PDB file of C-alpha atoms and ligand atoms in Angstrom:
ATOM      1  CA  MET A   1       0.000   0.000   0.000  1.00  0.00           C
ATOM      2  CA  LYS A   2       1.152   3.516  -0.778  1.00  0.00           C
ATOM      3  CA  HIS A   3       0.308   6.136   1.830  1.00  0.00           C
ATOM      4  CA  TYR A   4       0.583   9.661   0.469  1.00  0.00           C
ATOM      5  CA  PHE A   5       1.447  11.670   3.507  1.00  0.00           C
ATOM      6  CA  ASN A   6       2.813  14.878   4.949  1.00  0.00           C
ATOM      7  CA  PRO A   7       3.928  15.117   8.578  1.00  0.00           C
ATOM      8  CA  MET A   8       2.187  18.500   8.991  1.00  0.00           C
ATOM      9  CA  SER A   9      -1.201  17.301   7.877  1.00  0.00           C
ATOM     10  CA  ARG A  10      -4.261  15.239   8.682  1.00  0.00           C
ATOM     11  CA  ALA A  11      -2.300  12.302   7.270  1.00  0.00           C
ATOM     12  CA  VAL A  12      -0.675  11.833  10.685  1.00  0.00           C
ATOM     13  CA  THR A  13      -4.018  10.330  11.721  1.00  0.00           C
ATOM     14  CA  THR A  14      -3.987   7.702   8.956  1.00  0.00           C
ATOM     15  CA  HIS A  15      -0.313   7.047   9.634  1.00  0.00           C
ATOM     16  CA  TRP A  16      -1.248   6.460  13.275  1.00  0.00           C
ATOM     17  CA  MET A  17      -3.948   4.011  12.091  1.00  0.00           C
ATOM     18  CA  LEU A  18      -1.396   2.145   9.950  1.00  0.00           C
ATOM     19  CA  LEU A  19       0.876   1.864  12.986  1.00  0.00           C
ATOM     20  CA  GLU A  20      -1.973   0.679  15.252  1.00  0.00           C
ATOM     21  CA  LEU A  21      -2.474  -2.128  12.723  1.00  0.00           C
ATOM     22  CA  ASP A  22       1.229  -2.689  12.168  1.00  0.00           C
ATOM     23  CA  ALA A  23       0.350  -2.637   8.459  1.00  0.00           C
ATOM     24  CA  ALA A  24       3.168  -2.634   5.910  1.00  0.00           C
ATOM     25  CA  HIS A  25       3.057   0.468   3.752  1.00  0.00           C
ATOM     26  CA  GLU A  26       5.198   2.708   1.626  1.00  0.00           C
ATOM     27  CA  GLN A  27       5.204   6.251   2.929  1.00  0.00           C
ATOM     28  CA  VAL A  28       5.185   8.793   0.074  1.00  0.00           C
ATOM     29  CA  VAL A  29       5.824  12.288   1.403  1.00  0.00           C
ATOM     30  CA  VAL A  30       3.925  14.947  -0.547  1.00  0.00           C
ATOM     31  CA  ASP A  31       5.096  18.501   0.058  1.00  0.00           C
ATOM     32  CA  PHE A  32       2.015  20.662  -0.410  1.00  0.00           C
ATOM     33  CA  THR A  33       4.010  23.809   0.408  1.00  0.00           C
ATOM     34  CA  ASN A  34       5.927  23.092  -2.773  1.00  0.00           C
ATOM     35  CA  GLY A  35       3.053  22.420  -5.174  1.00  0.00           C
ATOM     36  CA  GLU A  36       3.335  18.646  -4.976  1.00  0.00           C
ATOM     37  CA  THR A  37      -0.412  18.180  -4.387  1.00  0.00           C
ATOM     38  CA  ALA A  38      -1.063  20.114  -7.615  1.00  0.00           C
ATOM     39  CA  THR A  39       1.010  18.032 -10.021  1.00  0.00           C
ATOM     40  CA  PRO A  40      -0.885  16.254 -12.827  1.00  0.00           C
ATOM     41  CA  GLU A  41       0.492  12.932 -11.506  1.00  0.00           C
ATOM     42  CA  PHE A  42      -0.883  13.451  -8.010  1.00  0.00           C
ATOM     43  CA  ARG A  43      -4.177  14.944  -9.233  1.00  0.00           C
ATOM     44  CA  ALA A  44      -4.633  11.869 -11.450  1.00  0.00           C
ATOM     45  CA  VAL A  45      -4.599   9.794  -8.252  1.00  0.00           C
ATOM     46  CA  ASN A  46      -6.644  12.212  -6.132  1.00  0.00           C
ATOM     47  CA  PRO A  47      -8.333  15.084  -8.010  1.00  0.00           C
ATOM     48  CA  MET A  48      -8.838  16.826  -4.654  1.00  0.00           C
ATOM     49  CA  GLY A  49      -5.063  17.102  -4.378  1.00  0.00           C
ATOM     50  CA  LYS A  50      -5.177  16.173  -0.706  1.00  0.00           C
ATOM     51  CA  VAL A  51      -3.292  13.997   1.704  1.00  0.00           C
ATOM     52  CA  PRO A  52      -3.885  11.502   3.111  1.00  0.00           C
ATOM     53  CA  THR A  53      -4.444   9.348   0.057  1.00  0.00           C
ATOM     54  CA  LEU A  54      -4.099   5.584   0.230  1.00  0.00           C
ATOM     55  CA  VAL A  55      -3.493   3.426  -2.827  1.00  0.00           C
ATOM     56  CA  ASP A  56      -3.928  -0.307  -2.335  1.00  0.00           C
ATOM     57  CA  GLY A  57      -3.449  -2.088  -5.667  1.00  0.00           C
ATOM     58  CA  ASP A  58      -6.184  -0.666  -7.898  1.00  0.00           C
ATOM     59  CA  VAL A  59      -8.094   0.876  -5.003  1.00  0.00           C
ATOM     60  CA  VAL A  60      -7.745   4.563  -4.173  1.00  0.00           C
ATOM     61  CA  VAL A  61      -9.102   5.649  -0.798  1.00  0.00           C
ATOM     62  CA  THR A  62      -9.241   9.297   0.219  1.00  0.00           C
ATOM     63  CA  GLU A  63     -10.536  11.061   3.354  1.00  0.00           C
ATOM     64  CA  VAL A  64      -9.171  10.305   6.812  1.00  0.00           C
ATOM     65  CA  ALA A  65     -12.286   8.483   8.015  1.00  0.00           C
ATOM     66  CA  ALA A  66     -12.680   6.410   4.839  1.00  0.00           C
ATOM     67  CA  ILE A  67      -9.035   5.332   4.974  1.00  0.00           C
ATOM     68  CA  CYS A  68      -9.291   4.357   8.649  1.00  0.00           C
ATOM     69  CA  ALA A  69     -12.520   2.436   8.022  1.00  0.00           C
ATOM     70  CA  TYR A  70     -11.010   0.672   4.995  1.00  0.00           C
ATOM     71  CA  LEU A  71      -7.892  -0.322   6.922  1.00  0.00           C
ATOM     72  CA  ALA A  72      -9.840  -1.558   9.954  1.00  0.00           C
ATOM     73  CA  ASP A  73     -11.905  -3.814   7.659  1.00  0.00           C
ATOM     74  CA  LYS A  74      -8.869  -4.967   5.694  1.00  0.00           C
ATOM     75  CA  PHE A  75      -7.239  -6.330   8.845  1.00  0.00           C
ATOM     76  CA  PRO A  76     -10.202  -7.747  10.826  1.00  0.00           C
ATOM     77  CA  GLU A  77      -7.882  -9.906  12.908  1.00  0.00           C
ATOM     78  CA  LYS A  78      -6.562  -6.715  14.552  1.00  0.00           C
ATOM     79  CA  GLY A  79     -10.011  -6.030  16.018  1.00  0.00           C
ATOM     80  CA  LEU A  80     -10.132  -2.299  15.266  1.00  0.00           C
ATOM     81  CA  ALA A  81     -13.719  -2.441  13.952  1.00  0.00           C
ATOM     82  CA  PRO A  82     -16.760  -4.056  15.558  1.00  0.00           C
ATOM     83  CA  ASP A  83     -18.365  -7.019  13.834  1.00  0.00           C
ATOM     84  CA  MET A  84     -20.331  -6.294  10.675  1.00  0.00           C
ATOM     85  CA  GLY A  85     -24.044  -6.121  11.483  1.00  0.00           C
ATOM     86  CA  SER A  86     -23.527  -5.801  15.234  1.00  0.00           C
ATOM     87  CA  ASP A  87     -25.275  -3.053  17.247  1.00  0.00           C
ATOM     88  CA  GLU A  88     -21.859  -1.603  17.984  1.00  0.00           C
ATOM     89  CA  ARG A  89     -21.379  -1.059  14.283  1.00  0.00           C
ATOM     90  CA  GLY A  90     -24.005   1.709  14.355  1.00  0.00           C
ATOM     91  CA  THR A  91     -22.234   3.518  17.167  1.00  0.00           C
ATOM     92  CA  TYR A  92     -18.944   2.990  15.373  1.00  0.00           C
ATOM     93  CA  TYR A  93     -20.252   4.588  12.168  1.00  0.00           C
ATOM     94  CA  ARG A  94     -21.459   7.591  14.134  1.00  0.00           C
ATOM     95  CA  TYR A  95     -17.965   8.167  15.542  1.00  0.00           C
ATOM     96  CA  MET A  96     -16.446   7.671  12.102  1.00  0.00           C
ATOM     97  CA  PHE A  97     -18.751  10.110  10.279  1.00  0.00           C
ATOM     98  CA  VAL A  98     -19.503  12.916  12.731  1.00  0.00           C
ATOM     99  CA  PRO A  99     -15.991  14.489  12.857  1.00  0.00           C
ATOM    100  CA  GLY A 100     -15.416  15.052   9.128  1.00  0.00           C
ATOM    101  CA  THR A 101     -19.011  15.477   8.047  1.00  0.00           C
ATOM    102  CA  THR A 102     -20.359  17.670  10.803  1.00  0.00           C
ATOM    103  CA  LEU A 103     -17.810  18.973  13.295  1.00  0.00           C
ATOM    104  CA  GLU A 104     -15.005  19.987  10.982  1.00  0.00           C
ATOM    105  CA  PRO A 105     -17.109  22.230   8.683  1.00  0.00           C
ATOM    106  CA  MET A 106     -18.383  24.095  11.752  1.00  0.00           C
ATOM    107  CA  PHE A 107     -14.900  24.621  13.187  1.00  0.00           C
ATOM    108  CA  THR A 108     -13.649  25.692   9.744  1.00  0.00           C
ATOM    109  CA  LEU A 109     -16.275  28.430   9.537  1.00  0.00           C
ATOM    110  CA  LYS A 110     -15.578  29.401  13.136  1.00  0.00           C
ATOM    111  CA  SER A 111     -11.865  29.763  12.476  1.00  0.00           C
ATOM    112  CA  LEU A 112     -12.687  31.943   9.445  1.00  0.00           C
ATOM    113  CA  GLY A 113     -14.835  34.132  11.674  1.00  0.00           C
ATOM    114  CA  ILE A 114     -18.054  33.256   9.815  1.00  0.00           C
ATOM    115  CA  GLU A 115     -20.915  33.186  12.280  1.00  0.00           C
ATOM    116  CA  ASP A 116     -23.894  34.178  10.230  1.00  0.00           C
ATOM    117  CA  TYR A 117     -25.481  31.041   8.810  1.00  0.00           C
ATOM    118  CA  PRO A 118     -28.888  29.402   9.018  1.00  0.00           C
ATOM    119  CA  ALA A 119     -28.508  26.819  11.797  1.00  0.00           C
ATOM    120  CA  GLN A 120     -31.504  24.811  10.616  1.00  0.00           C
ATOM    121  CA  SER A 121     -30.115  24.392   7.092  1.00  0.00           C
ATOM    122  CA  VAL A 122     -26.400  23.886   7.623  1.00  0.00           C
ATOM    123  CA  GLY A 123     -25.451  20.317   8.471  1.00  0.00           C
ATOM    124  CA  PHE A 124     -23.735  21.224  11.726  1.00  0.00           C
ATOM    125  CA  GLY A 125     -26.417  23.368  13.337  1.00  0.00           C
ATOM    126  CA  ASP A 126     -24.296  25.745  15.355  1.00  0.00           C
ATOM    127  CA  LEU A 127     -21.312  25.823  17.689  1.00  0.00           C
ATOM    128  CA  GLY A 128     -23.417  25.036  20.764  1.00  0.00           C
ATOM    129  CA  ARG A 129     -24.899  21.916  19.198  1.00  0.00           C
ATOM    130  CA  CYS A 130     -21.464  20.738  18.054  1.00  0.00           C
ATOM    131  CA  LEU A 131     -19.961  21.254  21.506  1.00  0.00           C
ATOM    132  CA  ALA A 132     -22.864  19.380  23.104  1.00  0.00           C
ATOM    133  CA  THR A 133     -22.357  16.533  20.610  1.00  0.00           C
ATOM    134  CA  ILE A 134     -18.651  16.334  21.419  1.00  0.00           C
ATOM    135  CA  GLU A 135     -19.432  16.310  25.126  1.00  0.00           C
ATOM    136  CA  GLN A 136     -22.038  13.569  24.778  1.00  0.00           C
ATOM    137  CA  MET A 137     -19.932  11.381  22.487  1.00  0.00           C
ATOM    138  CA  THR A 138     -16.699  11.636  24.478  1.00  0.00           C
ATOM    139  CA  PRO A 139     -16.329   8.552  26.669  1.00  0.00           C
ATOM    140  CA  GLU A 140     -15.989   9.027  30.413  1.00  0.00           C
ATOM    141  CA  THR A 141     -13.504   6.165  30.584  1.00  0.00           C
ATOM    142  CA  ASP A 142     -11.695   3.963  28.097  1.00  0.00           C
ATOM    143  CA  TRP A 143     -12.738   4.304  24.463  1.00  0.00           C
ATOM    144  CA  ALA A 144     -15.606   5.252  22.174  1.00  0.00           C
ATOM    145  CA  LEU A 145     -17.004   1.704  22.135  1.00  0.00           C
ATOM    146  CA  GLY A 146     -16.136   0.780  25.714  1.00  0.00           C
ATOM    147  CA  ASP A 147     -13.084  -1.139  26.794  1.00  0.00           C
ATOM    148  CA  LYS A 148     -11.933  -1.930  23.246  1.00  0.00           C
ATOM    149  CA  PHE A 149      -9.913   0.650  21.329  1.00  0.00           C
ATOM    150  CA  THR A 150     -11.131   0.892  17.699  1.00  0.00           C
ATOM    151  CA  ALA A 151     -10.718   2.996  14.576  1.00  0.00           C
ATOM    152  CA  ALA A 152     -13.511   5.167  16.007  1.00  0.00           C
ATOM    153  CA  ASP A 153     -10.976   6.455  18.541  1.00  0.00           C
ATOM    154  CA  VAL A 154      -8.423   7.160  15.830  1.00  0.00           C
ATOM    155  CA  VAL A 155     -10.969   9.231  13.891  1.00  0.00           C
ATOM    156  CA  PHE A 156     -12.953  10.880  16.703  1.00  0.00           C
ATOM    157  CA  GLY A 157     -10.084  11.093  19.219  1.00  0.00           C
ATOM    158  CA  GLY A 158      -7.662  12.198  16.521  1.00  0.00           C
ATOM    159  CA  PHE A 159     -10.091  14.941  15.513  1.00  0.00           C
ATOM    160  CA  LEU A 160     -10.493  16.140  19.116  1.00  0.00           C
ATOM    161  CA  ASP A 161      -6.716  16.156  19.487  1.00  0.00           C
ATOM    162  CA  PHE A 162      -6.435  18.442  16.411  1.00  0.00           C
ATOM    163  CA  ALA A 163      -9.321  20.592  17.653  1.00  0.00           C
ATOM    164  CA  VAL A 164      -7.591  21.169  20.993  1.00  0.00           C
ATOM    165  CA  GLN A 165      -4.175  21.764  19.391  1.00  0.00           C
ATOM    166  CA  PHE A 166      -5.492  24.323  16.911  1.00  0.00           C
ATOM    167  CA  GLY A 167      -7.586  26.120  19.500  1.00  0.00           C
ATOM    168  CA  TRP A 168     -10.838  25.201  17.737  1.00  0.00           C
ATOM    169  CA  LEU A 169     -11.973  23.727  21.012  1.00  0.00           C
ATOM    170  CA  GLU A 170     -11.194  26.652  23.245  1.00  0.00           C
ATOM    171  CA  ALA A 171     -12.195  25.211  26.582  1.00  0.00           C
ATOM    172  CA  PRO A 172     -12.242  21.414  26.464  1.00  0.00           C
ATOM    173  CA  SER A 173     -14.040  19.876  29.427  1.00  0.00           C
ATOM    174  CA  ALA A 174     -12.097  17.718  31.888  1.00  0.00           C
ATOM    175  CA  LYS A 175     -13.678  14.652  30.236  1.00  0.00           C
ATOM    176  CA  VAL A 176     -12.549  15.667  26.727  1.00  0.00           C
ATOM    177  CA  ALA A 177      -9.060  16.615  27.977  1.00  0.00           C
ATOM    178  CA  ALA A 178      -8.694  13.243  29.739  1.00  0.00           C
ATOM    179  CA  TYR A 179      -9.824  11.314  26.630  1.00  0.00           C
ATOM    180  CA  VAL A 180      -7.329  13.210  24.465  1.00  0.00           C
ATOM    181  CA  ARG A 181      -4.609  12.380  27.032  1.00  0.00           C
ATOM    182  CA  ARG A 182      -5.503   8.674  26.786  1.00  0.00           C
ATOM    183  CA  ILE A 183      -5.294   8.931  22.992  1.00  0.00           C
ATOM    184  CA  LYS A 184      -1.883  10.612  23.118  1.00  0.00           C
ATOM    185  CA  ASP A 185      -0.566   7.934  25.428  1.00  0.00           C
ATOM    186  CA  ARG A 186      -0.900   5.139  22.894  1.00  0.00           C
ATOM    187  CA  PRO A 187       2.454   3.939  21.581  1.00  0.00           C
ATOM    188  CA  ALA A 188       1.286   4.113  17.939  1.00  0.00           C
ATOM    189  CA  TYR A 189       0.034   7.679  18.466  1.00  0.00           C
ATOM    190  CA  ARG A 190       3.359   8.668  20.001  1.00  0.00           C
ATOM    191  CA  GLN A 191       5.308   7.055  17.186  1.00  0.00           C
ATOM    192  CA  SER A 192       3.218   8.691  14.455  1.00  0.00           C
ATOM    193  CA  HIS A 193       3.295  12.121  16.095  1.00  0.00           C
ATOM    194  CA  ASP A 194       6.981  12.100  17.004  1.00  0.00           C
ATOM    195  CA  PRO A 195       8.654  14.943  15.087  1.00  0.00           C
ATOM    196  CA  SER A 196      12.006  13.105  15.128  1.00  0.00           C
ATOM    197  CA  TRP A 197      10.417  10.180  13.260  1.00  0.00           C
ATOM    198  CA  HIS A 198      10.806  11.786   9.788  1.00  0.00           C
TER     199      HIS A 198
HETATM  200  N1  LIG B 220     -11.305  15.968   3.981  1.00  0.00           N
HETATM  201  C1  LIG B 220      -9.938  15.562   3.817  1.00  0.00           C
HETATM  202  C2  LIG B 220      -9.051  16.735   4.142  1.00  0.00           C
HETATM  203  C3  LIG B 220      -7.592  16.501   3.777  1.00  0.00           C
HETATM  204  C4  LIG B 220      -6.833  17.803   3.761  1.00  0.00           C
HETATM  205  O1  LIG B 220      -7.406  18.903   3.829  1.00  0.00           O
HETATM  206  N2  LIG B 220      -5.501  17.698   3.625  1.00  0.00           N
HETATM  207  C5  LIG B 220      -4.682  18.883   3.531  1.00  0.00           C
HETATM  208  C6  LIG B 220      -3.563  18.811   4.598  1.00  0.00           C
HETATM  209  S1  LIG B 220      -4.194  18.670   6.237  1.00  0.00           S
HETATM  210  C7  LIG B 220      -3.971  18.916   2.175  1.00  0.00           C
HETATM  211  O2  LIG B 220      -3.663  17.873   1.625  1.00  0.00           O
HETATM  212  N3  LIG B 220      -3.729  20.113   1.646  1.00  0.00           N
HETATM  213  C8  LIG B 220      -2.970  20.276   0.437  1.00  0.00           C
HETATM  214  C9  LIG B 220      -3.693  20.953  -0.671  1.00  0.00           C
HETATM  215  O3  LIG B 220      -4.899  21.238  -0.549  1.00  0.00           O
HETATM  216  O4  LIG B 220      -3.041  21.222  -1.671  1.00  0.00           O
HETATM  217  C10 LIG B 220      -9.619  14.348   4.704  1.00  0.00           C
HETATM  218  O5  LIG B 220     -10.335  14.090   5.676  1.00  0.00           O
HETATM  219  O6  LIG B 220      -8.685  13.599   4.407  1.00  0.00           O
END
């Protein structure tokens, strides 16, 4: 598998996922500060010109959550996704989809200073609803699905980690801060986020 990556990007999350799975991969560093996401070669792989991008044989997977979901299913023996068709799978999907689909667009507008939008029409409602969602979804102890760490924690926990780091989440509650600390304590997280790694 080829993992198109940049150490200063969301691709650290998919790299972390690859390390959680101990999955063999070729790391292809794409320097977006140098136009490398705009080359015809890269755009032919991913027209969005974004990292992370995962290429597995003929399959191209883009988007952090899609890549994490794909990898969790590709290595079922690692137990990073609940069984297909189980009740837990519904909860799992919620954790996988909410960050990129709903929370991130809201924080993007917030960081651009855009506050005037119709809460009933936009997919994320408003800041208050997003913060309440984060608070409700953040586990009190352990992980998103209970005592078993899954890809849901890579996606949701990884997103909260970014949100705290970038000041999107200005005043994380004690529960959110503790969950992010648990995330950061994982060996694979530490390895993938270690600046001396590169
Ligand atoms: N929705 C995408 C976002 C990926 C993204 O925005 N990547 C940024 C770096 S964090 C990027 O590749 N920027 C380079 C560019 O747009 O040229 C995902 O979840 O993977």
